[in-house]
XYZ file of C-alpha atoms in Angstrom:
694
model
C -14.222 2.666 -24.184
C -10.733 1.206 -24.442
C -10.124 2.060 -20.805
C -13.379 0.403 -19.758
C -12.632 -2.801 -21.752
C -9.074 -2.965 -20.278
C -10.561 -2.499 -16.769
C -13.024 -5.329 -17.361
C -10.288 -7.606 -18.636
C -8.164 -6.854 -15.608
C -11.106 -7.597 -13.215
C -11.955 -10.798 -15.020
C -8.310 -11.953 -14.802
C -8.147 -11.194 -11.082
C -11.318 -13.188 -10.424
C -9.916 -16.147 -12.342
C -6.680 -16.010 -10.377
C -8.584 -15.894 -7.138
C -10.622 -18.921 -8.239
C -7.556 -20.809 -9.292
C -5.979 -20.082 -5.826
C -9.054 -21.792 -4.405
C -8.535 -24.771 -6.750
C -11.338 -23.918 -9.274
C -11.176 -22.457 -12.796
C -14.409 -21.585 -14.621
C -15.418 -20.116 -18.004
C -15.430 -16.300 -17.876
C -17.600 -13.849 -19.801
C -16.069 -12.033 -22.655
C -14.626 -8.565 -22.164
C -17.728 -6.964 -23.612
C -20.146 -8.612 -21.177
C -21.072 -7.243 -17.787
C -20.020 -9.838 -15.161
C -23.034 -11.463 -13.467
C -23.319 -11.957 -9.742
C -21.692 -15.219 -8.768
C -23.456 -17.814 -6.619
C -21.755 -18.438 -3.273
C -19.246 -21.308 -3.268
C -19.299 -23.450 -0.282
C -17.022 -26.322 -1.370
C -14.193 -26.601 -3.870
C -13.583 -29.381 -6.385
C -10.129 -30.839 -6.444
C -8.527 -33.753 -8.327
C -8.276 -37.033 -6.448
C -5.006 -37.802 -8.174
C -2.524 -35.510 -9.809
C -2.956 -36.675 -13.467
C -3.134 -34.355 -16.495
C -6.613 -35.324 -17.504
C -8.080 -36.780 -14.230
C -11.510 -35.671 -12.991
C -11.867 -32.990 -10.342
C -14.260 -35.071 -8.267
C -13.129 -34.546 -4.653
C -14.850 -31.744 -2.738
C -13.515 -29.878 0.244
C -14.876 -27.070 2.332
C -14.196 -23.702 0.768
C -12.899 -22.495 4.110
C -10.113 -25.094 4.206
C -9.361 -26.342 0.629
C -5.662 -26.825 0.987
C -5.479 -28.863 4.204
C -8.103 -30.722 6.109
C -8.643 -29.590 9.669
C -7.280 -31.961 12.329
C -7.301 -29.812 15.366
C -8.406 -26.364 16.624
C -6.771 -23.102 15.579
C -4.014 -21.542 17.716
C -3.616 -21.239 20.667
C -5.486 -24.527 21.011
C -3.668 -26.386 18.151
C -1.910 -28.569 20.716
C -5.225 -30.188 21.622
C -5.126 -33.640 20.076
C -7.048 -35.860 22.503
C -10.145 -35.753 24.671
C -7.811 -35.442 27.661
C -6.193 -32.361 26.152
C -9.621 -31.019 25.358
C -10.770 -30.783 29.027
C -7.227 -29.782 30.270
C -7.286 -26.817 27.790
C -10.750 -25.610 28.862
C -10.169 -26.161 32.580
C -7.116 -23.901 32.380
C -8.830 -21.356 30.160
C -12.301 -21.273 31.860
C -11.676 -22.491 35.384
C -14.402 -20.600 37.164
C -17.006 -20.708 34.387
C -20.062 -23.091 34.764
C -19.530 -26.415 32.927
C -22.037 -29.057 34.108
C -25.422 -28.308 35.335
C -28.330 -30.338 36.685
C -31.743 -29.853 38.318
C -32.662 -31.370 41.628
C -36.180 -31.898 42.997
C -37.656 -30.550 46.225
C -39.544 -32.572 48.825
C -42.687 -32.489 46.670
C -40.944 -33.626 43.538
C -40.903 -30.257 41.881
C -37.904 -29.351 39.694
C -35.572 -26.665 41.065
C -33.379 -24.271 39.117
C -30.050 -25.514 37.582
C -27.025 -25.806 39.835
C -23.568 -25.713 38.294
C -20.149 -27.289 38.572
C -17.211 -25.254 37.180
C -14.662 -26.387 34.779
C -12.007 -26.502 37.477
C -14.304 -28.511 39.792
C -15.088 -31.060 37.083
C -11.406 -31.427 36.283
C -10.606 -32.109 39.908
C -13.427 -34.630 40.278
C -12.509 -36.542 37.178
C -8.883 -36.886 38.490
C -10.220 -38.323 41.779
C -12.535 -40.755 39.971
C -9.755 -41.946 37.598
C -7.413 -42.447 40.511
C -10.015 -44.461 42.296
C -10.521 -46.660 39.326
C -6.732 -47.344 39.123
C -6.738 -48.143 42.834
C -9.567 -50.660 42.241
C -7.502 -52.455 39.580
C -8.817 -50.968 36.296
C -5.765 -50.542 34.157
C -4.972 -48.110 31.277
C -6.229 -49.399 27.887
C -9.046 -51.324 29.646
C -12.492 -51.112 28.116
C -14.979 -49.539 30.525
C -18.693 -49.255 29.869
C -21.040 -46.364 30.558
C -24.670 -47.421 31.000
C -26.826 -44.518 31.944
C -29.052 -41.711 30.853
C -27.344 -38.282 30.265
C -26.241 -36.772 33.523
C -23.237 -34.988 34.931
C -21.925 -38.282 36.349
C -21.867 -39.724 32.797
C -19.557 -37.028 31.645
C -17.341 -37.002 34.752
C -16.866 -40.731 34.542
C -16.053 -40.532 30.861
C -13.590 -37.763 31.398
C -11.866 -39.870 34.150
C -11.363 -42.682 31.683
C -9.704 -40.415 29.156
C -7.430 -38.983 31.781
C -5.964 -42.468 32.349
C -5.971 -43.787 28.849
C -8.995 -46.150 29.318
C -11.410 -46.842 26.503
C -14.968 -45.537 26.955
C -17.767 -47.901 25.705
C -21.179 -46.175 26.032
C -24.330 -48.252 26.123
C -27.732 -46.758 25.522
C -29.799 -46.724 28.745
C -32.673 -48.264 26.704
C -30.703 -51.418 25.786
C -32.064 -54.690 27.122
C -30.022 -57.587 28.669
C -29.249 -59.310 25.328
C -27.614 -56.256 23.773
C -25.798 -55.287 27.068
C -24.443 -58.824 27.347
C -23.210 -58.879 23.721
C -21.394 -55.487 23.927
C -19.927 -56.280 27.398
C -18.338 -59.499 26.119
C -17.479 -58.288 22.630
C -15.691 -55.200 23.976
C -14.171 -57.210 26.860
C -15.394 -54.640 29.411
C -13.455 -54.695 32.725
C -15.831 -52.408 34.509
C -19.029 -50.494 33.891
C -20.317 -47.113 35.241
C -24.048 -47.564 35.658
C -27.030 -45.492 36.870
C -29.233 -47.009 39.547
C -32.119 -46.909 37.162
C -30.580 -49.656 34.864
C -28.574 -51.447 37.571
C -31.073 -54.316 37.737
C -30.682 -54.905 33.995
C -26.924 -55.272 34.139
C -27.090 -57.415 37.257
C -29.081 -60.044 35.273
C -26.144 -60.055 32.704
C -23.273 -60.469 35.139
C -23.356 -64.317 35.261
C -22.793 -64.326 31.573
C -20.267 -61.473 31.502
C -17.197 -62.825 33.473
C -14.910 -60.023 32.386
C -16.830 -57.413 34.364
C -15.163 -57.158 37.858
C -16.500 -53.754 38.901
C -19.707 -51.849 38.765
C -19.545 -48.170 39.657
C -23.012 -46.960 40.502
C -24.526 -43.454 40.743
C -28.000 -42.244 41.662
C -28.765 -44.919 44.248
C -30.877 -43.912 47.230
C -30.031 -46.789 49.478
C -27.504 -49.589 49.967
C -26.281 -51.250 46.807
C -27.449 -54.795 46.158
C -25.160 -57.797 46.230
C -23.980 -59.270 42.883
C -25.654 -62.469 41.784
C -24.420 -65.639 43.516
C -21.184 -66.944 42.152
C -20.285 -63.754 40.329
C -16.899 -62.211 41.025
C -17.852 -58.574 40.630
C -17.680 -55.647 43.181
C -20.336 -52.924 43.391
C -19.244 -49.491 44.589
C -20.776 -45.970 44.498
C -19.260 -43.332 42.356
C -18.876 -41.119 45.439
C -16.851 -43.988 47.097
C -14.576 -44.246 44.037
C -14.038 -40.470 44.140
C -13.147 -40.557 47.812
C -10.794 -43.468 47.303
C -9.028 -41.624 44.557
C -8.560 -38.560 46.831
C -6.895 -40.805 49.405
C -4.718 -42.398 46.656
C -4.107 -39.743 43.943
C -2.403 -40.860 40.761
C -0.675 -38.951 38.017
C -2.568 -38.666 34.769
C -1.775 -41.244 32.026
C -2.458 -39.118 28.976
C -3.505 -41.038 25.839
C -1.851 -40.530 22.443
C -3.925 -39.124 19.563
C -3.823 -42.485 17.822
C -5.113 -44.367 20.848
C -8.663 -45.653 20.884
C -10.947 -43.219 22.717
C -14.210 -45.041 22.413
C -15.948 -48.055 20.934
C -19.291 -46.729 19.637
C -21.682 -49.542 18.928
C -24.235 -49.094 16.161
C -27.812 -50.268 16.490
C -27.324 -53.580 14.709
C -30.611 -53.640 12.814
C -29.477 -56.523 10.520
C -27.476 -58.505 13.056
C -25.368 -57.928 16.190
C -24.158 -54.398 16.971
C -20.856 -53.316 15.415
C -18.329 -51.437 17.448
C -16.840 -48.478 15.522
C -13.262 -47.835 16.786
C -12.826 -44.087 17.155
C -9.481 -42.598 18.140
C -8.854 -39.426 20.042
C -7.629 -37.878 16.837
C -10.825 -38.761 15.031
C -13.082 -37.021 17.621
C -10.965 -33.940 17.949
C -10.704 -33.488 14.182
C -14.453 -33.674 13.747
C -15.161 -31.283 16.556
C -12.459 -28.898 15.318
C -13.904 -28.876 11.812
C -17.345 -28.052 13.174
C -15.969 -25.278 15.521
C -15.017 -23.231 12.442
C -18.729 -23.074 11.335
C -20.144 -21.430 14.564
C -18.797 -17.839 14.428
C -21.262 -16.392 16.923
C -20.675 -18.932 19.673
C -19.080 -17.660 22.872
C -17.814 -18.983 26.164
C -20.658 -19.433 28.650
C -23.246 -20.275 25.922
C -25.689 -22.807 27.407
C -26.535 -26.114 25.791
C -29.296 -28.603 26.847
C -27.965 -32.207 26.719
C -30.797 -34.562 26.184
C -29.966 -36.496 23.064
C -28.358 -39.774 24.167
C -24.564 -39.494 24.919
C -24.229 -43.079 23.684
C -24.832 -41.692 20.164
C -22.008 -40.028 18.280
C -24.173 -36.928 17.617
C -24.357 -35.737 21.208
C -20.914 -37.213 22.040
C -19.184 -34.930 19.609
C -21.413 -32.045 20.510
C -20.005 -32.297 24.086
C -16.409 -32.425 22.854
C -16.978 -29.206 20.815
C -18.953 -27.369 23.570
C -16.214 -28.268 26.167
C -13.533 -26.693 23.980
C -15.783 -23.628 23.475
C -16.241 -23.158 27.264
C -19.957 -23.718 27.092
C -22.285 -24.476 30.019
C -23.822 -27.908 29.529
C -27.150 -28.387 31.289
C -28.540 -31.885 31.483
C -32.253 -32.495 31.078
C -34.149 -33.704 34.149
C -34.410 -37.253 32.777
C -38.078 -37.110 31.754
C -38.790 -36.115 28.168
C -42.321 -34.931 29.220
C -40.595 -32.204 31.225
C -38.045 -31.321 28.425
C -39.663 -28.003 27.502
C -39.678 -26.987 31.196
C -35.914 -27.752 31.192
C -35.513 -25.620 28.017
C -37.429 -22.601 29.571
C -35.442 -22.848 32.729
C -31.995 -23.190 31.127
C -32.564 -20.647 28.336
C -30.034 -22.242 25.976
C -28.137 -20.317 23.295
C -27.486 -23.623 21.472
C -30.228 -26.216 20.913
C -29.216 -29.386 19.134
C -32.030 -31.776 18.324
C -33.631 -34.065 15.742
C -36.471 -33.562 13.272
C -38.993 -35.357 15.411
C -38.814 -32.650 18.108
C -38.765 -29.736 15.589
C -41.784 -31.326 13.917
C -43.675 -31.387 17.256
C -42.739 -27.730 18.028
C -43.975 -26.796 14.525
C -47.247 -28.711 14.974
C -47.964 -27.246 18.423
C -47.370 -23.665 17.279
C -49.483 -24.100 14.169
C -52.277 -25.703 16.168
C -52.225 -22.795 18.597
C -52.459 -20.372 15.668
C -55.352 -22.169 14.077
C -57.292 -22.380 17.335
C -56.574 -18.803 18.288
C -58.605 -15.690 17.647
C -59.169 -14.638 13.998
C -57.223 -11.392 14.665
C -54.224 -13.277 16.163
C -54.358 -15.805 13.263
C -54.362 -13.055 10.620
C -51.512 -11.226 12.258
C -49.448 -14.395 12.450
C -50.128 -15.286 8.899
C -49.176 -11.825 7.689
C -46.018 -11.754 9.766
C -45.091 -15.332 8.687
C -45.550 -14.478 4.956
C -43.452 -11.305 5.289
C -40.539 -13.139 6.918
C -40.852 -16.048 4.518
C -40.603 -13.747 1.529
C -37.581 -12.015 3.080
C -35.862 -15.346 3.672
C -36.308 -16.157 -0.012
C -34.509 -12.912 -0.795
C -31.649 -13.942 1.527
C -32.735 -11.577 4.315
C -33.324 -13.426 7.670
C -34.464 -10.226 9.431
C -37.063 -8.846 7.070
C -36.217 -5.186 7.447
C -38.145 -2.757 9.705
C -41.397 -4.765 9.386
C -39.576 -7.938 10.214
C -38.218 -6.488 13.452
C -41.663 -5.233 14.326
C -43.187 -8.651 13.677
C -40.446 -10.193 15.844
C -41.557 -8.099 18.808
C -45.318 -8.422 18.302
C -45.669 -11.992 17.096
C -42.629 -14.197 17.241
C -41.297 -13.117 20.698
C -43.946 -15.112 22.392
C -43.015 -18.224 20.480
C -39.368 -17.708 21.112
C -40.075 -17.505 24.849
C -41.242 -21.171 24.718
C -37.581 -22.182 24.029
C -36.117 -19.722 26.477
C -35.907 -16.694 24.185
C -32.091 -16.630 23.879
C -31.296 -19.078 21.077
C -28.402 -18.348 18.782
C -28.213 -21.672 17.019
C -30.795 -24.437 16.269
C -28.980 -27.443 14.847
C -30.706 -30.460 13.309
C -29.286 -33.911 12.561
C -29.704 -37.658 12.696
C -32.388 -37.671 9.946
C -33.627 -35.250 7.303
C -35.668 -32.201 8.258
C -38.370 -30.972 5.897
C -37.917 -27.672 4.039
C -41.155 -26.421 5.571
C -40.120 -26.971 9.216
C -36.621 -25.608 8.626
C -38.130 -22.330 7.242
C -40.506 -22.280 10.181
C -37.627 -22.456 12.712
C -35.803 -19.632 10.992
C -38.929 -17.418 10.816
C -40.380 -18.063 14.284
C -37.213 -18.283 16.382
C -34.847 -15.867 14.650
C -31.843 -18.178 15.299
C -29.300 -19.460 12.844
C -30.764 -22.857 11.837
C -28.260 -25.493 10.458
C -28.724 -29.025 9.269
C -25.961 -31.577 9.424
C -25.283 -35.006 7.924
C -23.025 -37.584 9.382
C -22.443 -41.077 10.703
C -20.712 -42.837 13.543
C -17.923 -44.142 11.179
C -16.999 -40.513 10.362
C -16.825 -39.538 14.012
C -20.052 -37.557 13.503
C -20.378 -34.715 10.978
C -19.756 -35.145 7.263
C -21.423 -31.998 5.986
C -23.231 -28.988 7.430
C -25.166 -26.058 6.023
C -23.389 -22.770 6.466
C -24.602 -19.870 8.595
C -24.962 -17.506 5.635
C -26.817 -19.977 3.412
C -30.604 -19.616 3.802
C -31.581 -22.184 1.158
C -33.116 -25.522 2.134
C -33.276 -29.038 0.736
C -29.635 -30.021 1.259
C -27.097 -30.817 3.931
C -24.570 -28.152 3.072
C -20.855 -28.439 2.304
C -18.240 -30.887 3.685
C -17.007 -30.469 7.297
C -13.560 -28.909 7.022
C -12.134 -32.104 8.621
C -13.120 -34.274 5.613
C -13.237 -34.479 1.872
C -16.172 -35.936 -0.040
C -16.561 -37.579 -3.465
C -19.471 -39.282 -5.268
C -18.819 -42.737 -6.777
C -20.857 -43.974 -9.766
C -23.601 -46.531 -9.039
C -24.583 -47.555 -12.575
C -26.843 -50.339 -11.294
C -28.982 -47.672 -9.606
C -28.703 -45.221 -12.442
C -26.522 -42.687 -10.628
C -23.305 -41.334 -12.228
C -20.981 -38.318 -12.101
C -22.149 -37.493 -15.660
C -25.792 -37.002 -14.605
C -27.460 -33.779 -15.539
C -28.109 -31.312 -14.099
C -26.342 -32.678 -10.998
C -23.581 -35.300 -10.590
C -24.898 -38.217 -8.473
C -23.337 -41.270 -6.740
C -22.506 -42.930 -3.487
C -21.140 -40.557 -0.901
C -17.637 -41.475 0.094
C -15.631 -39.580 2.778
C -11.974 -39.368 3.734
C -9.987 -37.432 6.318
C -8.629 -37.370 9.852
C -12.024 -38.004 11.373
C -12.720 -41.299 9.681
C -12.880 -44.236 12.046
C -10.157 -46.986 12.253
C -12.588 -49.795 11.542
C -15.037 -52.150 13.306
C -13.720 -53.798 16.452
C -12.796 -57.466 15.798
C -14.467 -57.334 12.390
C -12.058 -57.080 9.433
C -14.640 -58.288 6.962
C -17.167 -55.576 7.561
C -14.383 -53.094 7.867
C -13.280 -53.891 4.338
C -16.852 -53.552 3.191
C -16.927 -49.837 4.069
C -13.215 -48.725 4.066
C -11.381 -49.059 0.807
C -7.635 -49.286 0.188
C -7.309 -45.481 -0.365
C -8.932 -44.685 2.939
C -12.413 -43.775 1.592
C -15.414 -44.563 3.790
C -18.301 -45.736 1.643
C -21.383 -44.469 3.375
C -24.050 -46.317 1.504
C -25.917 -43.048 1.066
C -26.475 -41.621 -2.365
C -25.975 -37.893 -2.924
C -25.963 -35.177 -5.533
C -23.830 -32.014 -5.796
C -26.027 -28.933 -6.108
C -24.900 -25.390 -7.057
C -22.269 -23.974 -4.859
C -20.899 -27.374 -3.795
C -23.903 -28.198 -1.584
C -24.607 -31.889 -0.952
C -28.109 -33.356 -1.108
C -28.948 -36.883 0.091
C -31.248 -38.526 -2.462
C -31.230 -42.306 -1.792
C -29.752 -45.186 0.070
C -27.414 -47.731 -1.569
C -28.111 -50.458 0.897
C -31.633 -51.443 1.732
C -31.554 -49.831 5.180
C -33.023 -46.449 5.877
C -33.925 -44.066 8.711
C -37.381 -42.916 9.697
C -37.891 -39.337 11.036
C -37.341 -40.467 14.645
C -33.890 -41.872 13.662
C -34.852 -45.564 13.818
C -33.052 -47.778 11.309
C -35.336 -49.951 9.157
C -34.361 -53.223 7.365
C -37.259 -53.513 4.934
C -36.505 -57.117 3.766
C -36.987 -58.405 7.303
C -40.391 -56.660 7.446
C -41.417 -57.717 3.897
C -40.550 -61.407 4.775
C -42.711 -61.149 7.887
C -45.758 -59.803 5.931
C -45.236 -62.278 3.169
C -45.992 -65.036 5.553
C -49.594 -63.908 5.492
C -51.673 -66.286 3.335
C -53.210 -63.271 1.587
C -49.870 -61.723 0.635
C -47.821 -62.758 -2.412
C -45.291 -59.929 -2.378
C -44.679 -56.772 -0.487
C -42.694 -53.613 -0.934
C -42.147 -51.720 2.354
C -41.254 -48.039 2.011
C -40.335 -45.330 4.541
C -39.941 -41.651 3.925
C -37.176 -40.266 6.056
C -39.219 -37.186 6.818
C -42.000 -39.399 8.298
C -42.168 -41.729 11.238
C -44.436 -44.348 9.583
C -43.930 -47.092 7.055
C -46.298 -47.862 4.174
C -46.366 -50.754 1.747
C -47.366 -51.751 -1.748
C -48.784 -55.310 -1.476
C -49.501 -57.897 -4.220
C -52.259 -60.172 -2.884
C -52.113 -63.916 -3.595
C -54.836 -64.547 -6.176
C -55.061 -68.224 -5.164
C -56.187 -67.144 -1.690
C -57.915 -63.894 -2.359
C -60.227 -64.933 -5.185
C -61.802 -67.874 -3.247
C -61.959 -65.658 -0.103
C -63.907 -62.986 -2.051
C -66.302 -65.501 -3.653
C -67.200 -67.003 -0.284
C -68.235 -63.549 0.824
C -70.042 -62.689 -2.418
C -67.611 -59.900 -3.233
C -67.684 -59.559 -6.960
C -64.902 -58.540 -9.398
C -61.647 -59.681 -10.771
C -58.286 -59.228 -9.058
C -57.961 -55.538 -10.198
C -61.446 -54.698 -8.806
C -60.811 -56.527 -5.584
C -57.586 -54.539 -5.081
C -59.676 -51.333 -5.229
C -62.299 -52.637 -2.760
C -61.844 -51.006 0.692
C -63.235 -54.062 2.479
C -60.594 -56.290 0.696
C -57.810 -53.807 1.549
C -58.924 -53.886 5.150
C -58.876 -57.715 5.301
C -55.453 -57.926 3.753
C -54.148 -55.295 6.157
C -55.556 -57.171 9.174
C -53.949 -60.449 8.072
C -50.584 -58.554 7.854
C -51.091 -57.140 11.348
C -51.616 -60.592 12.679
C -48.271 -61.670 11.147
C -46.583 -58.594 12.679
C -47.860 -59.516 16.091
C -46.661 -63.097 15.755
C -43.189 -61.969 14.604
C -43.144 -59.338 17.416
C -42.333 -56.485 15.076
C -41.678 -53.265 16.940
C -44.141 -50.427 16.466
C -41.878 -48.479 14.065
C -41.353 -51.620 11.976
C -45.058 -51.995 11.204
C -46.736 -50.431 8.176
C -49.459 -47.961 8.735
C -51.181 -48.036 5.317
C -51.138 -50.367 2.259
C -51.895 -50.120 -1.469
C -52.916 -53.357 -3.134
C -51.432 -53.941 -6.630
C -52.845 -56.771 -8.882
C -49.683 -57.477 -10.953
C -46.845 -59.423 -9.384
C -43.365 -57.927 -9.267
C -41.296 -59.669 -11.958
C -38.110 -59.472 -14.051
C -40.221 -58.646 -17.019
C -41.803 -55.478 -15.517
C -38.318 -54.455 -14.151
C -39.249 -54.709 -10.537
C -37.066 -57.800 -9.808
C -33.463 -58.625 -10.594
C -32.546 -61.879 -12.346
C -32.005 -63.320 -8.898
C -35.555 -62.216 -7.886
C -34.537 -59.421 -5.561
C -36.722 -56.339 -5.443
C -35.369 -53.324 -7.300
C -36.254 -50.620 -4.762
C -35.410 -47.501 -6.759
C -37.606 -48.728 -9.642
C -40.325 -49.896 -7.275
C -40.308 -46.457 -5.655
C -40.535 -44.705 -9.024
C -43.301 -47.035 -10.170
C -45.491 -46.541 -7.142
C -44.533 -43.021 -6.163
C -48.094 -41.668 -6.674
C -49.566 -44.386 -4.414
C -46.906 -43.811 -1.798
C -47.566 -40.077 -1.766
C -51.338 -40.728 -1.567
C -50.923 -43.060 1.493
C -48.774 -40.493 3.334
C -51.205 -37.704 2.350
C -53.900 -39.433 4.374
C -51.774 -39.718 7.511
C -50.813 -37.153 10.152
C -47.634 -35.380 9.197
C -45.764 -36.352 12.428
C -46.077 -38.789 15.217
């Protein structure tokens, strides 16, 4: 017995020393107790400041607790810029496929992918960059990229980095006003533009005097002349490449601290803001993520269809280039996206919940409309795999492998059948859909959380963590802490989980907003912490869960940002509306609203139509609800609200929001957390009557 007790004490001491080495100490069981199985630890708590009694409130990835990742592991630890990134891969994978695209035959049918190697891409970007210098574009100049995803986008971007120019991407969906603002704010000297959006930028040129060069790709005929009186030259990308071959220039490598890109946010509440991201920022974020994909290999294929103007796909490409992946661009038509997927057979598929939801709905609809035998087999297979997942077994044993061959192989073939990783980001994915992807496709399914100002990823679920309902542990390139928000009722002392605003620090955090010190100070504090405005909670094992939004801006499932005050103000202009509370669930693509009708309008309106009852009874009358809803729709049309800004259902509430009922602040601002809690049942009921996705 004495030997057993001594052995237990030795084992307990060893465990405590190992935990201390990781930066964590915990209470241990007594010598007479059998040690319980410990839950996995994905992030480590550390003190923010070295004081004797300070809180251990800063969390880092358990894979890198002592030093934040700033570049790749050896032998690529010299890679510090986007220029270095391609140089490294072109030398390591010169003959491997890098950029792929699909052409069409004479009848418009899509052909198989054709590929450009890493060495070929490196050579072409040098020629393009040399041509830009020959045409007068200087290092440090801001150069726009206005195009849908394609190999030309990436070659042009790589050329800019080889000669220390600053890349400024513009969404190909932007209209003239936004293009004009960004072009002037970023002081663009040139823009690379696809023929599809060339007419839009041509209309902007008279008001964008700084743009002296447009480099065009995808044109099928002669280029148009610039507008009269505009001093701007139009040339094709092929012509720039040929010019560069006649006048080759040595590379002008950027420094890690140099600005790599100005990434403009959507500007829901005003003009777009340009996030200044350095080469060091982007490499650090990609390097941190690279440690989380152990099964990736050179030659893995990736379908690029998410907009390259967004930081999500931008950093995906940085990472995939380092990995030696083959990047196939979608054909440009989202209606043909699944055909692109089946043709490419990707190993890595990065997308957003909206697409995952559609895949889920299509599969489930096919199951429900199939034969009773097929439906019964699917349901049995699904239940078996789901139970195995709950036990931490993604395979499901012998029966799981059998079901994979009999049932799920046909579903997997719809996405090419070779997936290793399915990665979701940009907005939250439901637990149901995440489990569905794991069961049906057999890939490692990860969810990430991030933002432009952090150069993309802040946290990611880990490959061995099969739980859902959270966004994982910090990216090894950043550290995360939660800051108390007492006005919203969130503090680090909350039980069972600490809660607060998510703040992030590390080598991937942006330098600030371009030409906007005021808004930079709003989000970056003196200690270098980026205040995200999102509210999180720490779950067991150091997993982060997003639970709220500090600022009154939120995302819907398709990734659109919503400013509810603007929408509420629009609807409040209806004579029948006294107050409105607009709400959006980030797992859904529609808005709903709780509306207080104006009794001075509604009561006489009802009397004229012989509709009986007081205000409470009228609020429950479907004819009244319909009339109020139609009056709101008229206001939405007048204000030209976009489709995703319009509510799809309303609940009428007879009692006005007030300070007394704790729904308004003393300055008469709506208390959103309290309103959400007060009306949660009604919000849930409205969503329950809608389709789950759109």
